[in-house]
Amino acid sequence: MRISQALVDELVDHARADAPDECCGMIASRDGEAVTVHRVTNAAHSPLRYIMEPMEQYHVQTAIDDSDLDLGAIYHSHTRSAPEPSQTDINLAVSWPDPLYVIVGVADAAAPEVRTWRIVDGVVTEAPLEIR
């Protein structure tokens, strides 16, 4: 996925704003290029997991579809651990095998880290993230 520094900054800002809870949302894309970031409320209100608020998720997906964009990635933050998929993240990905998963690590507030993953059938591989 290709993404602008401005959109990465939005992801990090969202992660910091929702800390200590995990944040979550969706990234719309076109031809592998991130276009917009859509924040979604974490209905779990938890520092250990996220559940996208269902109606918000539905409205965001509808807006993405109506704009002829793709759901390029689902994102969330890790506020206390490295930005690597947990078993909980892997289990959640069963419902959405197509998009990438972007994890924003803010455990080290001075050095946030953003990484991208593909999770299909429980198999996790890191995907390239090109920040422009």
Coordinates of C-alpha atoms in Angstrom, one line a residue:
M1 CA 0.0 0.0 0.0
R2 CA 1.1 3.5 -0.8
I3 CA 0.1 6.2 1.7
S4 CA 0.9 9.9 2.2
Q5 CA 2.7 11.1 5.3
A6 CA -0.4 13.3 6.0
L7 CA -2.6 10.1 6.2
V8 CA 0.0 8.4 8.4
D9 CA -0.1 11.4 10.7
E10 CA -3.9 11.0 10.9
L11 CA -3.5 7.4 11.9
V12 CA -1.0 8.3 14.6
D13 CA -3.1 11.2 15.8
H14 CA -6.1 8.9 16.1
A15 CA -4.1 6.3 18.1
R16 CA -2.8 9.0 20.5
A17 CA -6.2 10.5 20.9
D18 CA -7.9 7.2 21.9
A19 CA -5.1 5.9 24.1
P20 CA -5.0 4.1 26.3
D21 CA -7.8 2.4 24.4
E22 CA -7.1 1.0 20.9
C23 CA -8.4 3.1 18.1
C24 CA -9.8 1.6 14.9
G25 CA -11.1 2.6 11.4
M26 CA -10.9 2.0 7.7
I27 CA -8.7 3.3 4.9
A28 CA -10.2 3.8 1.5
S29 CA -7.9 3.3 -1.5
R30 CA -7.7 3.4 -5.2
D31 CA -5.2 1.2 -7.1
G32 CA -3.2 0.5 -4.0
E33 CA -3.0 4.1 -3.0
A34 CA -4.6 5.2 0.3
V35 CA -7.0 8.0 -0.3
T36 CA -8.9 8.7 2.9
V37 CA -8.8 7.6 6.6
H38 CA -12.2 7.0 8.3
R39 CA -12.2 6.9 12.0
V40 CA -14.7 4.4 13.6
T41 CA -15.5 4.2 17.3
N42 CA -14.0 1.3 19.1
A43 CA -17.2 -0.1 20.7
A44 CA -15.1 -2.3 23.0
H45 CA -13.5 0.8 24.6
S46 CA -10.5 -1.4 25.5
P47 CA -6.7 -1.1 25.5
L48 CA -6.5 -4.8 24.4
R49 CA -8.9 -5.2 21.5
Y50 CA -11.2 -3.3 19.1
I51 CA -14.7 -3.8 17.8
M52 CA -15.8 -1.3 15.1
E53 CA -19.1 0.2 16.0
P54 CA -21.4 -1.6 13.6
M55 CA -23.5 1.2 12.2
E56 CA -20.4 3.5 11.8
Q57 CA -18.6 0.7 10.0
Y58 CA -21.6 0.2 7.7
H59 CA -21.8 3.9 6.9
V60 CA -18.1 4.1 6.2
Q61 CA -18.2 1.1 4.0
T62 CA -21.2 2.5 2.1
A63 CA -19.4 5.8 1.6
I64 CA -16.3 4.0 0.3
D65 CA -18.4 2.0 -2.1
D66 CA -20.4 5.1 -3.2
S67 CA -17.1 6.9 -4.0
D68 CA -16.0 4.0 -6.2
L69 CA -13.1 3.3 -3.9
D70 CA -11.9 0.1 -2.3
L71 CA -11.5 -0.9 1.3
G72 CA -7.8 -0.9 1.2
A73 CA -7.1 -1.5 4.9
I74 CA -8.6 -1.9 8.3
Y75 CA -6.5 -0.1 10.9
H76 CA -6.2 -0.1 14.7
S77 CA -3.6 0.7 17.3
H78 CA -1.6 -1.1 19.8
T79 CA -1.0 1.1 22.8
R80 CA 1.0 -1.3 24.9
S81 CA 2.7 -3.6 22.5
A82 CA 4.5 -3.8 19.1
P83 CA 2.4 -3.2 16.0
E84 CA 2.3 -6.9 15.2
P85 CA -1.0 -8.9 14.9
S86 CA -2.1 -10.5 18.1
Q87 CA -4.0 -13.7 18.1
T88 CA -7.2 -11.6 18.7
D89 CA -6.3 -9.6 15.5
I90 CA -5.8 -12.8 13.6
N91 CA -9.1 -14.2 14.7
L92 CA -10.9 -11.0 13.7
A93 CA -9.4 -11.1 10.3
V94 CA -11.3 -14.2 9.4
S95 CA -14.3 -12.0 8.6
W96 CA -12.3 -9.6 6.4
P97 CA -9.6 -11.6 4.5
D98 CA -9.2 -9.1 1.6
P99 CA -8.1 -5.8 3.0
L100 CA -4.7 -5.2 4.5
Y101 CA -4.4 -4.6 8.3
V102 CA -2.5 -1.5 9.4
I103 CA -1.4 -1.4 13.0
V104 CA -0.3 1.8 14.6
G105 CA 2.1 1.2 17.5
V106 CA 2.2 4.0 20.1
A107 CA 3.6 2.2 23.1
D108 CA 6.7 4.4 22.6
A109 CA 5.0 7.8 22.4
A110 CA 8.1 9.4 21.1
A111 CA 8.5 7.0 18.2
P112 CA 5.2 5.7 16.8
E113 CA 5.5 2.8 14.4
V114 CA 3.1 1.9 11.5
R115 CA 3.2 -1.5 9.9
T116 CA 1.0 -3.3 7.5
W117 CA -0.1 -6.9 7.4
R118 CA -2.0 -9.4 5.2
I119 CA -3.9 -12.0 7.3
V120 CA -5.5 -14.8 5.3
D121 CA -6.7 -18.1 6.8
G122 CA -4.7 -17.4 10.0
V123 CA -1.5 -16.8 8.1
V124 CA 0.2 -13.5 8.8
T125 CA 2.7 -11.8 6.4
E126 CA 4.0 -8.3 6.5
A127 CA 3.0 -6.2 3.5
P128 CA 5.0 -3.4 2.1
L129 CA 4.0 0.1 3.2
E130 CA 5.3 2.9 1.0
I131 CA 5.0 6.3 2.8
R132 CA 5.2 9.2 0.4

